[in-house]
Short mmCIF file of N, CA, C and O in Angstrom, two decimals:
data_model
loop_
_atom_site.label_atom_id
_atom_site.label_comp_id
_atom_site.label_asym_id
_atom_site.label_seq_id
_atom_site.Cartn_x
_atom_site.Cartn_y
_atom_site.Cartn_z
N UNK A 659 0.84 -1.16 0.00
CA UNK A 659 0.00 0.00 0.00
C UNK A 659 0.90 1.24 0.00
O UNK A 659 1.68 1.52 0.91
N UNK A 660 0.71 1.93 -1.09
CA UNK A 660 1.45 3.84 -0.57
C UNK A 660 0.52 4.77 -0.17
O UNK A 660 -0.44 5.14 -0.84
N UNK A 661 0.75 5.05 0.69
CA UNK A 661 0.13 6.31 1.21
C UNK A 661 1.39 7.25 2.05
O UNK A 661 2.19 7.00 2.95
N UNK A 662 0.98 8.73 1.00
CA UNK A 662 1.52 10.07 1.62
C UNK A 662 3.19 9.93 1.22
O UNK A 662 4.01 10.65 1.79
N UNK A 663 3.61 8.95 0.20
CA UNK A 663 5.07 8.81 0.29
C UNK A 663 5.67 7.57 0.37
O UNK A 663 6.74 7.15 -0.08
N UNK A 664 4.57 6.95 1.19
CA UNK A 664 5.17 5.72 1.82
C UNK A 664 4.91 4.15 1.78
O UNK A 664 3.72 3.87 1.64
N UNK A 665 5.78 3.08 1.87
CA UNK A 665 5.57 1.76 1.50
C UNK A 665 4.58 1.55 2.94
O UNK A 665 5.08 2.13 3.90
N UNK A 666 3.90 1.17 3.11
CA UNK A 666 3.10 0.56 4.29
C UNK A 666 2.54 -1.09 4.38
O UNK A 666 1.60 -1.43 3.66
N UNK A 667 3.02 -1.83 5.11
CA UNK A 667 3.02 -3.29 5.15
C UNK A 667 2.32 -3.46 6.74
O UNK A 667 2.81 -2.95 7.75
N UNK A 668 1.07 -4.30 6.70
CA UNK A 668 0.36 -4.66 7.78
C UNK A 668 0.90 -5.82 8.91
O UNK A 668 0.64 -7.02 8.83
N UNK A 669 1.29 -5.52 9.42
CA UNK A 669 2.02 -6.47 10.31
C UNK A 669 1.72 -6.96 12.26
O UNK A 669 1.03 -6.34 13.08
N UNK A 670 2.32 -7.93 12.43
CA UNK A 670 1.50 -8.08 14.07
C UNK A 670 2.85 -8.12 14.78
O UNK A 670 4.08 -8.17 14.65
N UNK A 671 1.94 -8.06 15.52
CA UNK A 671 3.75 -7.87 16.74
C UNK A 671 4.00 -8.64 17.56
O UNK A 671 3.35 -8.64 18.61
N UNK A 672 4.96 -9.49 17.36
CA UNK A 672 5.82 -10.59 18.12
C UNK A 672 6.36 -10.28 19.57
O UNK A 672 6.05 -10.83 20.62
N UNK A 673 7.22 -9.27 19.34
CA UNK A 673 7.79 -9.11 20.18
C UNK A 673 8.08 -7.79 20.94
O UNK A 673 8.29 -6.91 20.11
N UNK A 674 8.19 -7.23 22.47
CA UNK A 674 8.67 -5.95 22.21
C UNK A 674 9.83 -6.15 23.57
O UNK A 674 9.79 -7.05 24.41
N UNK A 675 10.46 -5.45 23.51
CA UNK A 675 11.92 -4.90 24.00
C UNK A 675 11.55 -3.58 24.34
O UNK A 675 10.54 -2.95 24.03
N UNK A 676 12.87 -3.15 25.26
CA UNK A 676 12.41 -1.97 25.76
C UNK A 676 12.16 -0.65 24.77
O UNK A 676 11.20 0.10 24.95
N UNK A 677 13.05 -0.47 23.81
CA UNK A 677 12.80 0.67 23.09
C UNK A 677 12.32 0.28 21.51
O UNK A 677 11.88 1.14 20.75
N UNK A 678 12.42 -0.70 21.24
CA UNK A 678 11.92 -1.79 19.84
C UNK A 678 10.99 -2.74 19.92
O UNK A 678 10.74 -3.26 21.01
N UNK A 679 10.37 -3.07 18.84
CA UNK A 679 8.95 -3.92 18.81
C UNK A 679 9.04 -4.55 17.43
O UNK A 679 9.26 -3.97 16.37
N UNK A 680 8.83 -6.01 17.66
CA UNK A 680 9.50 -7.15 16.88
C UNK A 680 8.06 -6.93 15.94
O UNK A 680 6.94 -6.76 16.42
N UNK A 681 8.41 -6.97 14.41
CA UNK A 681 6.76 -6.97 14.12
C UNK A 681 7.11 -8.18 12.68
O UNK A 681 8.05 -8.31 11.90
N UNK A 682 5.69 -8.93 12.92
CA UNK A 682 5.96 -9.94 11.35
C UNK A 682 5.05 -9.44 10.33
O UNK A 682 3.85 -9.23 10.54
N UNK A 683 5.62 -9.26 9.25
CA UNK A 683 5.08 -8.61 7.78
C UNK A 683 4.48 -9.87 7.63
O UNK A 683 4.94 -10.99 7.78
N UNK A 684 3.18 -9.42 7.25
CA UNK A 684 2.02 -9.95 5.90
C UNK A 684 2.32 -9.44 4.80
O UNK A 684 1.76 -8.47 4.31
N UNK A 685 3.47 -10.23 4.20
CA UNK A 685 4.28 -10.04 2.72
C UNK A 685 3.12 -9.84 1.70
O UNK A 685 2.74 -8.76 1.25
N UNK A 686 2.51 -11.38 1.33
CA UNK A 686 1.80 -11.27 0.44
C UNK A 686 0.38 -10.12 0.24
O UNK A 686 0.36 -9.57 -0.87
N UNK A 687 -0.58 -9.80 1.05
CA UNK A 687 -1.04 -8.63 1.24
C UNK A 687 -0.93 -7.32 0.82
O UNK A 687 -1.68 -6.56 0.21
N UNK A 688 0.04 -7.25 1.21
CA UNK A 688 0.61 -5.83 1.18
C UNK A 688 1.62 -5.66 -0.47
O UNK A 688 1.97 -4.59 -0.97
N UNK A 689 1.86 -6.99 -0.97
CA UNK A 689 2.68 -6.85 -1.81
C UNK A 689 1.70 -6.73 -3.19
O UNK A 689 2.18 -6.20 -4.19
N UNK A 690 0.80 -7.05 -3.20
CA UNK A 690 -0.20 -7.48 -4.13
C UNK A 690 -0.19 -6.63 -5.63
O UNK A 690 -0.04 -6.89 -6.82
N UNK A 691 -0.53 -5.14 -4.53
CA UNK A 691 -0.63 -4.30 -5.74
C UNK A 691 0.10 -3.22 -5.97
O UNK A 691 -0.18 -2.06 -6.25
N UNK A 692 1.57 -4.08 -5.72
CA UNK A 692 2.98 -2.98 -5.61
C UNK A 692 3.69 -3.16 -7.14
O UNK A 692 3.75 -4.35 -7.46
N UNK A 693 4.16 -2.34 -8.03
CA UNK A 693 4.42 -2.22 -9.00
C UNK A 693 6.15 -3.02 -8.99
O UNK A 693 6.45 -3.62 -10.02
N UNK A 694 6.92 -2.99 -8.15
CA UNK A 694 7.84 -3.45 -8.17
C UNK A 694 8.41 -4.39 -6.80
O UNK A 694 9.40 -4.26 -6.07
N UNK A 695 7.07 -5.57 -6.82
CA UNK A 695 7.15 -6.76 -5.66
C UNK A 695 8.44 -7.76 -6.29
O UNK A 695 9.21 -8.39 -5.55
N UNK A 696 8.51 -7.78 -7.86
CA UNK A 696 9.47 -8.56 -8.50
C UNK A 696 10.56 -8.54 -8.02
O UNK A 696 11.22 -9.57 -8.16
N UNK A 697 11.29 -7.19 -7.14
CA UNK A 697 12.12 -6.68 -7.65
C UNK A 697 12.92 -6.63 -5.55
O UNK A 697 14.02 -7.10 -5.25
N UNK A 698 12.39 -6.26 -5.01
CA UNK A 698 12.70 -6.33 -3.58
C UNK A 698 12.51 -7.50 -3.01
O UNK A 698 12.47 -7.24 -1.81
N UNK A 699 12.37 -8.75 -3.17
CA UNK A 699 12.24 -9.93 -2.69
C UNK A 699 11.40 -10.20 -1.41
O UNK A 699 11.53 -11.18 -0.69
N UNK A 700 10.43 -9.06 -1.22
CA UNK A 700 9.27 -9.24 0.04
C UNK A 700 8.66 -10.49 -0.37
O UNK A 700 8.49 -11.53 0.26
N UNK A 701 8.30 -10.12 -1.78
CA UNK A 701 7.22 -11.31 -2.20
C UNK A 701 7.56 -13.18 -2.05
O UNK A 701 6.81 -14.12 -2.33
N UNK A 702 8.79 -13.20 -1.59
CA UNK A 702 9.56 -14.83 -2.16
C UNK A 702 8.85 -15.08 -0.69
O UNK A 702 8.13 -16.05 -0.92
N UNK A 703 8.67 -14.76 0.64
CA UNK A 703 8.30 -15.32 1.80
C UNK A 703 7.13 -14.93 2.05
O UNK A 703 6.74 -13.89 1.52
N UNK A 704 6.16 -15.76 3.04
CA UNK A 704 5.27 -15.13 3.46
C UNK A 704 5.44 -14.41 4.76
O UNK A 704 4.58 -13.61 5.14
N UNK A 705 6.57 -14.68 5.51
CA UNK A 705 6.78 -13.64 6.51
C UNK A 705 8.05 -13.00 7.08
O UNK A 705 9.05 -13.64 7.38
N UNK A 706 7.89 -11.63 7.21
CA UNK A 706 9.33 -11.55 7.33
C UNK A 706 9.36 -10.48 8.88
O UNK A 706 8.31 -9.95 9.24
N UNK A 707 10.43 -10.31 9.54
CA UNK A 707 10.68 -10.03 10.32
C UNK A 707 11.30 -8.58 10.94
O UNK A 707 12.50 -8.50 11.19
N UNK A 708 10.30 -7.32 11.18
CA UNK A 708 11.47 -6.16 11.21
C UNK A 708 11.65 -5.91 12.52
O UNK A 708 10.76 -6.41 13.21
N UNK A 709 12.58 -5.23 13.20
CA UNK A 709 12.71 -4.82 14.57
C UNK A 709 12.61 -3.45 14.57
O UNK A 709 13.72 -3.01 14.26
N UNK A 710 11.73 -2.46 14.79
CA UNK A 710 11.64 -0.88 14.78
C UNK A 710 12.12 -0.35 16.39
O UNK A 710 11.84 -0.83 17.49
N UNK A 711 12.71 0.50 16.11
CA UNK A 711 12.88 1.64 17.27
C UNK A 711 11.95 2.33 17.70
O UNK A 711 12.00 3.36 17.03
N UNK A 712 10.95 2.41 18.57
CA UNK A 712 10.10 3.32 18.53
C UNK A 712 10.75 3.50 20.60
O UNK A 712 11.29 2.73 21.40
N UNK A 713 10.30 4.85 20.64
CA UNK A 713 10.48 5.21 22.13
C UNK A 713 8.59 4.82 22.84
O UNK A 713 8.37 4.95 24.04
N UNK A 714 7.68 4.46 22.03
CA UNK A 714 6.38 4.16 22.22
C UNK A 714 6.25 2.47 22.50
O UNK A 714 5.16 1.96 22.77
N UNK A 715 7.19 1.90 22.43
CA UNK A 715 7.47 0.38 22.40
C UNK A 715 6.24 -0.43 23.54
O UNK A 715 5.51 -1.40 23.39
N UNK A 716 6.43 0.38 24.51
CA UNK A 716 5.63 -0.39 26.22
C UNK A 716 4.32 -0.30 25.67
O UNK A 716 3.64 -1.26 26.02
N UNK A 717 3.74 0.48 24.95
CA UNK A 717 2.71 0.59 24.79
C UNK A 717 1.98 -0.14 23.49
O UNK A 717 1.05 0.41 22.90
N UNK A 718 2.35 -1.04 23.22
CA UNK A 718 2.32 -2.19 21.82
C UNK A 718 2.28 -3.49 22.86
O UNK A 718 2.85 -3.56 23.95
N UNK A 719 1.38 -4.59 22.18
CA UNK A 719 0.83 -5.77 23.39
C UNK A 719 1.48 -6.86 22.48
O UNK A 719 1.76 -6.36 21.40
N UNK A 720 1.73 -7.86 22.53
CA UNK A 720 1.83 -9.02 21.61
C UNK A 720 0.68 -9.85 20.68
O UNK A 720 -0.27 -10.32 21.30
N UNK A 721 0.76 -10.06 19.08
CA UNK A 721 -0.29 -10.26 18.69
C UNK A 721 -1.29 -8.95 18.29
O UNK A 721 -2.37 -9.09 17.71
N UNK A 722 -0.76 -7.74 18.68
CA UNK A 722 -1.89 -6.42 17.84
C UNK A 722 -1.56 -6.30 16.77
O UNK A 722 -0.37 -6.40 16.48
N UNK A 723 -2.52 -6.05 15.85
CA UNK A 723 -2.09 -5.11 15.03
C UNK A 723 -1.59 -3.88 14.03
O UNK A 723 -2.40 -3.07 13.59
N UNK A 724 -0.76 -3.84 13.86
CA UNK A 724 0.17 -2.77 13.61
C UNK A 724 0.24 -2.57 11.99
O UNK A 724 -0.11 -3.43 11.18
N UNK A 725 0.80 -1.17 11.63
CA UNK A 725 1.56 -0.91 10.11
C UNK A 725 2.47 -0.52 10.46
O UNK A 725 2.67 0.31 11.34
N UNK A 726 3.22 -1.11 9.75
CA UNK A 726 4.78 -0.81 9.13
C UNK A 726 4.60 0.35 8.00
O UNK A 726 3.77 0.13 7.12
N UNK A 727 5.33 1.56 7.97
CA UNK A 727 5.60 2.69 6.93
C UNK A 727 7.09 2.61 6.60
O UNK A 727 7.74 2.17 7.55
N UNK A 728 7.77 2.90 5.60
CA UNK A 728 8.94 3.37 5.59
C UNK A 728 8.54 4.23 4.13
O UNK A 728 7.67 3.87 3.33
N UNK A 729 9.57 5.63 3.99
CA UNK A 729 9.42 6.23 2.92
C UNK A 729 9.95 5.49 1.51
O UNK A 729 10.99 4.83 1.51
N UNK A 730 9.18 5.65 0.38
CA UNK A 730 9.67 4.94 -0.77
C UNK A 730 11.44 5.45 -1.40
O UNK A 730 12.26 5.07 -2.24
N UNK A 731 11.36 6.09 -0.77
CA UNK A 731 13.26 6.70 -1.15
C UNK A 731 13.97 5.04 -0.58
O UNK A 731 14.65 4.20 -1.15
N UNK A 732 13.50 5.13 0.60
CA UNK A 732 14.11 3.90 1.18
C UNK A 732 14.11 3.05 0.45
O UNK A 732 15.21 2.55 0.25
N UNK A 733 12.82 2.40 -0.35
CA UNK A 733 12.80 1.23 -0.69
C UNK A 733 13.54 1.30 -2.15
O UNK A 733 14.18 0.32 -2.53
N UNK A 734 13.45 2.34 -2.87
CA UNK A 734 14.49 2.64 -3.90
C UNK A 734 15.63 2.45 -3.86
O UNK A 734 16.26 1.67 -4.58
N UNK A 735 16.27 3.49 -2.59
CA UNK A 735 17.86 2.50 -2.12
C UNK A 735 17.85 1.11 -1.91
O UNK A 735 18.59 0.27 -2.44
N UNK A 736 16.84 0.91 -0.99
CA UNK A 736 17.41 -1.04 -1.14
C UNK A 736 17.07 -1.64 -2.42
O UNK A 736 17.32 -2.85 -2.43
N UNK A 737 16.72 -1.32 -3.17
CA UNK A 737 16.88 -1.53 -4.76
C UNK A 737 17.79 -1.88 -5.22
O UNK A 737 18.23 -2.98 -5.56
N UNK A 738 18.25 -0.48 -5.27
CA UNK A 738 19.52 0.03 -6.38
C UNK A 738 20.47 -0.89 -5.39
O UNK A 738 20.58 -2.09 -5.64
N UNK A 739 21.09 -0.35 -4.34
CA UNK A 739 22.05 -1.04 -3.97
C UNK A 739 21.69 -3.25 -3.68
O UNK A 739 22.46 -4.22 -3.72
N UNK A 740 20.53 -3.15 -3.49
CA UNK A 740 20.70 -5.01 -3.40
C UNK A 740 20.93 -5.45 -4.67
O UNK A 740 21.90 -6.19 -4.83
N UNK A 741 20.13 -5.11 -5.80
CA UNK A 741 20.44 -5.41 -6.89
C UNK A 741 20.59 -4.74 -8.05
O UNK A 741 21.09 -5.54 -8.84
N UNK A 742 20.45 -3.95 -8.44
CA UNK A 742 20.79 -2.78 -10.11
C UNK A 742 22.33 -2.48 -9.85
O UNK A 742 23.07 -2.54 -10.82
N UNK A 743 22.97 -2.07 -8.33
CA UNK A 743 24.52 -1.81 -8.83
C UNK A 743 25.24 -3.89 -9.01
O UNK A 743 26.14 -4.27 -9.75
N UNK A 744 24.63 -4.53 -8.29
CA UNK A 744 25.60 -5.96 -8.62
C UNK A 744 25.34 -6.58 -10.25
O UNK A 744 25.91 -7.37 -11.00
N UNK A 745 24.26 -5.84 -10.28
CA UNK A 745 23.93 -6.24 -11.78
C UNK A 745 24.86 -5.67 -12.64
O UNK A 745 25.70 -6.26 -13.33
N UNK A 746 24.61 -4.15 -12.54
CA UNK A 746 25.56 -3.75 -13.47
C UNK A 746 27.16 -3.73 -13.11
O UNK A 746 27.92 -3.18 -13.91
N UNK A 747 27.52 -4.16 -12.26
CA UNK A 747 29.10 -4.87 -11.91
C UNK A 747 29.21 -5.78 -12.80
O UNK A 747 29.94 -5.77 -13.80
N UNK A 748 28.27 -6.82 -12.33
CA UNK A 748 28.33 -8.37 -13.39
C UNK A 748 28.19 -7.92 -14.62
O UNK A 748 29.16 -8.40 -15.21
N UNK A 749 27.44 -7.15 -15.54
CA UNK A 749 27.47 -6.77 -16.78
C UNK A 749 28.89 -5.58 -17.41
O UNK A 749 29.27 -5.21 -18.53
N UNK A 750 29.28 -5.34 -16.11
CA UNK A 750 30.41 -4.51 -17.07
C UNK A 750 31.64 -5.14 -17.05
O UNK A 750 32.61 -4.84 -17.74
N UNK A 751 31.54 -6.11 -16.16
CA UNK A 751 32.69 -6.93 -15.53
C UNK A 751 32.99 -7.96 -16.43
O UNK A 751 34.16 -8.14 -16.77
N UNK A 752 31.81 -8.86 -16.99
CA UNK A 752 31.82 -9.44 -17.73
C UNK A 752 31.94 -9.16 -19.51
O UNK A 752 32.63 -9.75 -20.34
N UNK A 753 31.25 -8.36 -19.63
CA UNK A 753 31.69 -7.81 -21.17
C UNK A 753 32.53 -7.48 -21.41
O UNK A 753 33.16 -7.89 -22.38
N UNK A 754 33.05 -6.29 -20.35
CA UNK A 754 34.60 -5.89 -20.21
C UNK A 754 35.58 -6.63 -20.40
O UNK A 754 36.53 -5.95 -20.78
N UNK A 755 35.83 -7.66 -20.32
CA UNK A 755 36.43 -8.97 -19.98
C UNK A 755 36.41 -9.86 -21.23
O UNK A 755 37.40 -10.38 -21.75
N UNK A 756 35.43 -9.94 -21.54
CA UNK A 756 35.53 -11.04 -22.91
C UNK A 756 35.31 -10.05 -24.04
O UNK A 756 35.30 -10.62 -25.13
N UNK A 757 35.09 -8.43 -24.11
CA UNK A 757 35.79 -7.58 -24.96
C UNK A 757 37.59 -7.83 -25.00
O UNK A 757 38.36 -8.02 -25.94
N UNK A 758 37.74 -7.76 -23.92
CA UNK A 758 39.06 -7.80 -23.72
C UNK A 758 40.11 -9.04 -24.34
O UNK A 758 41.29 -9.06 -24.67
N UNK A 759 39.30 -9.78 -24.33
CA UNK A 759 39.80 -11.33 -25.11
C UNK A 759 40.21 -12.19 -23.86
O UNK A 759 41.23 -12.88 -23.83
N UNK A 760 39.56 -12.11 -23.11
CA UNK A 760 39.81 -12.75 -21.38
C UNK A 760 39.19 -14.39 -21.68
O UNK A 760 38.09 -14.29 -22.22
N UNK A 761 39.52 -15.52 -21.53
CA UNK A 761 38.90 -16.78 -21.63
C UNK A 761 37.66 -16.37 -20.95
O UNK A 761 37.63 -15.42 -20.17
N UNK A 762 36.63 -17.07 -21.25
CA UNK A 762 35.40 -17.17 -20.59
C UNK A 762 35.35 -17.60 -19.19
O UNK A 762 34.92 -16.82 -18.35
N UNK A 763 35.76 -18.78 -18.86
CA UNK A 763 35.85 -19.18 -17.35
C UNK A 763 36.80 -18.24 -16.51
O UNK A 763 36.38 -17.89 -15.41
N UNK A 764 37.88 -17.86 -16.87
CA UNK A 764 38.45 -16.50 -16.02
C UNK A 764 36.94 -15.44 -16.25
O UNK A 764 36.15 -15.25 -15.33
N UNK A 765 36.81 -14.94 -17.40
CA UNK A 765 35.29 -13.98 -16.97
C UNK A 765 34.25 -14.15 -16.15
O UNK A 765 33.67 -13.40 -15.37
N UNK A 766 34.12 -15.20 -16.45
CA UNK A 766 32.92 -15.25 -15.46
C UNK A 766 33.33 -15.69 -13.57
O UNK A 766 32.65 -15.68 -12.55
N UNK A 767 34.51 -15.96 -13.83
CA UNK A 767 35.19 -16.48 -11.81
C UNK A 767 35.30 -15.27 -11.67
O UNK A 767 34.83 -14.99 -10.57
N UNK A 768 35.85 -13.96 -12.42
CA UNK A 768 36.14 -12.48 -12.07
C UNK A 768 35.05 -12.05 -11.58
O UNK A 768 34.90 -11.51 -10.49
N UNK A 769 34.16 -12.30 -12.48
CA UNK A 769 32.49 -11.32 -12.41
C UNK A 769 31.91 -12.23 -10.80
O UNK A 769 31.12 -11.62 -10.08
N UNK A 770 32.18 -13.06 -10.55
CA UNK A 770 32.25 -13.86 -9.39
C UNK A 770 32.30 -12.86 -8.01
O UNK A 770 31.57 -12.36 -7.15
N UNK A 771 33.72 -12.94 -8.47
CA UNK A 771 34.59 -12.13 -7.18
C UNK A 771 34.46 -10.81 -7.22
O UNK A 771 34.79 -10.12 -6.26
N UNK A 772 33.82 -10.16 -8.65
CA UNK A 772 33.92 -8.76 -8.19
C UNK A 772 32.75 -8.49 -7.44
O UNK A 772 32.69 -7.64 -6.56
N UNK A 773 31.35 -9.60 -7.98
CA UNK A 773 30.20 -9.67 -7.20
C UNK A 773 30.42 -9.38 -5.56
O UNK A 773 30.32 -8.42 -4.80
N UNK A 774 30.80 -10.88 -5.50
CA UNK A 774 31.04 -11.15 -4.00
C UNK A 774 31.70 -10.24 -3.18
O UNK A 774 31.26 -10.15 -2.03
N UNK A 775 32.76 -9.48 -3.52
CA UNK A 775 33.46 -8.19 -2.75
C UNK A 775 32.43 -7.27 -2.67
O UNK A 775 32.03 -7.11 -1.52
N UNK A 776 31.74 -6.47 -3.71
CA UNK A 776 30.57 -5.91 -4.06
C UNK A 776 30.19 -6.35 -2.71
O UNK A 776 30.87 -5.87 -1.80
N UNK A 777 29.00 -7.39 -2.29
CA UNK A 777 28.60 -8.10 -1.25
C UNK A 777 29.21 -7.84 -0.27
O UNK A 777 28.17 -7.92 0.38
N UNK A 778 30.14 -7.52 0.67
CA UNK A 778 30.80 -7.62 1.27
C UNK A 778 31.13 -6.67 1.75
O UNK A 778 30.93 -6.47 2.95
N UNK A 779 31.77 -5.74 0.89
CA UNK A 779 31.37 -4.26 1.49
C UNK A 779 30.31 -3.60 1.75
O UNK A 779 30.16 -2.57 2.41
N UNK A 780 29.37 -4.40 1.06
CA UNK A 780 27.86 -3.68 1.38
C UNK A 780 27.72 -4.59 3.01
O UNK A 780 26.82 -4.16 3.73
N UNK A 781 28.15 -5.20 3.30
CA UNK A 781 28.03 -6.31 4.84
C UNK A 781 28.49 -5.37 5.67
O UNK A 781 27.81 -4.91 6.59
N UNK A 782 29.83 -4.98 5.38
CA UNK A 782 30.56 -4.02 5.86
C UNK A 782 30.17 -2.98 6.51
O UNK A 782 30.53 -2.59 7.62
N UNK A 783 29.14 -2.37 5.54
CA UNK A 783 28.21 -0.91 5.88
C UNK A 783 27.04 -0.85 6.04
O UNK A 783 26.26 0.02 5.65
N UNK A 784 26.71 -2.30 6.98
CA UNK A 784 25.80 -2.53 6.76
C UNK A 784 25.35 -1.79 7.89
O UNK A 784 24.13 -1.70 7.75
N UNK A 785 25.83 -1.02 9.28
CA UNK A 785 25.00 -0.56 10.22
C UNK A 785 25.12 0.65 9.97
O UNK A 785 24.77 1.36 10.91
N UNK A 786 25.53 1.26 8.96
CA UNK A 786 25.68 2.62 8.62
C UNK A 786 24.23 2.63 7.53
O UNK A 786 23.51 3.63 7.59
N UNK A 787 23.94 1.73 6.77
CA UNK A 787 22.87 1.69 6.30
C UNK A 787 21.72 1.46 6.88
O UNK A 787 20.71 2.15 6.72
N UNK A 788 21.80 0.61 7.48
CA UNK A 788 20.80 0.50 8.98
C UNK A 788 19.81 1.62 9.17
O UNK A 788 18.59 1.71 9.11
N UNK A 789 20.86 2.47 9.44
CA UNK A 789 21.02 3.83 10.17
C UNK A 789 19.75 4.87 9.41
O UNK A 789 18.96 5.60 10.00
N UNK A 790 19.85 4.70 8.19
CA UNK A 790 19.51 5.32 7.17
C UNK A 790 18.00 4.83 6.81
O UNK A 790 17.16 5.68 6.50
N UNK A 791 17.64 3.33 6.85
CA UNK A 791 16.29 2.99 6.84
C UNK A 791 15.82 3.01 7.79
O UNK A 791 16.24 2.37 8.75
N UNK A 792 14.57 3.96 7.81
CA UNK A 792 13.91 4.51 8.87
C UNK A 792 12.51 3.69 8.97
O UNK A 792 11.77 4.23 8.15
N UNK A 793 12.06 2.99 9.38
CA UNK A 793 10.66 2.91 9.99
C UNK A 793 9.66 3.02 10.42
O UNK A 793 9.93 2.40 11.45
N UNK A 794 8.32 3.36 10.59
CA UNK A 794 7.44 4.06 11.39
C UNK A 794 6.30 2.98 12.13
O UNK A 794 5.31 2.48 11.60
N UNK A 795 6.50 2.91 12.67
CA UNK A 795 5.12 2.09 13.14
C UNK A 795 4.19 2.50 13.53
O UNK A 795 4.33 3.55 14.16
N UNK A 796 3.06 2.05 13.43
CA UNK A 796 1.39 2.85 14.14
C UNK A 796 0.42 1.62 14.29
O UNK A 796 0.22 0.57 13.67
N UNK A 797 -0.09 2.23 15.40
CA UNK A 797 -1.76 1.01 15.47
C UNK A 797 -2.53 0.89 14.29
O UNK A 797 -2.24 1.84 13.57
N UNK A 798 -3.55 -0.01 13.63
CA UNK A 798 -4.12 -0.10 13.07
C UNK A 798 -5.59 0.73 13.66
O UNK A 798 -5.91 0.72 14.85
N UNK A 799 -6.18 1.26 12.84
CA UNK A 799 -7.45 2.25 13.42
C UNK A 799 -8.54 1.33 13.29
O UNK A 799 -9.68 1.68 13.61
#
C-alpha cells in the first residue's frame, strides 16, 4: 500500500523490547498491488521479520495489530544497492572482460569475485545503512 510517500506493510507484533517492537510482515497482502514486488524480494516469503525503534514500544501488546511505513526513497535504495549496482558490476565486468579477449571461465570467476566483494562491502556498511532505513510504526485504526 502507498500512502503520503510511503511503502506501508500490515504487520502483528511478536515481540517488544524496551525501546523496539519485533513486528511480522504480511508479505503477500501488502505486496499485491505494488508495481515493483518482482524486484525487492518481500514477495519470495510469506513472513518476514522487522525490529523498529520506537520510544512508544511499552505501549504495543503481543499479537496487535500494527503498520509498518517506511518512505519509498528507502525502498528505492534497497533496490539500487541489493540489486541494479551488482547487476551492473556483473554486466560490465563481464563484457569488459571477454571484450578484452579474457577466456570465458576466467570472466565469469572475475564477475564472481567482483560480485562477492561488491557483497561484502555492502556487509561491511551494513550498520551505517541501517542507520539510514527509517521505519514508522502505528496502530491499526
Amino acid at each position: 500500500m502507498h500512502v503520503n510517500g510511503e511503502i506501508e506493510h500490515k504487520g502483528k507484533v511478536i515481540a517488544i523490547h524496551r525501546d523496539t517492537v519485533d513486528v511480522a510482515i504480511e508479505v503477500s497482502e501488502a505486496c499485491a498491488s505494488c508495481k515493483v514486488k518482482g524486484m525487492c524480494g518481500m514477495h519470495t516469503t510469506e513472513e518476514k521479520v522487522i525490529r523498529i525503534a520506537t520510544p512508544a514500544a511499552p505501549t504495543y501488546a503481543i499479537g496487535e495489530d500494527v503498520i509498518v511505513a517506511a518512505a519509498k526513497v528507502v525502498g528505492i535504495k534497497a533496490v539500487i544497492l541489493a540489486y541494479m549496482v551488482p547487476f551492473v558490476l556483473m554486466l560490465v565486468t563481464l563484457l569488459g572482460m571477454l571484450g578484452g579477449g579474457v577466456p570465458e571461465l576466467t570472466a565469469g570467476l572475475t564477475t564472481l569475485i567482483v560480485v562477492s566483494v561488491y557483497y561484502f562491502i555492502l556487509y561491511l556498511f551494513r550498520n551505517k545503512i541501517e542507520k539510514e532505513i527509517i521505519f514508522k510504526l502505528r496502530k491499526t485504526e
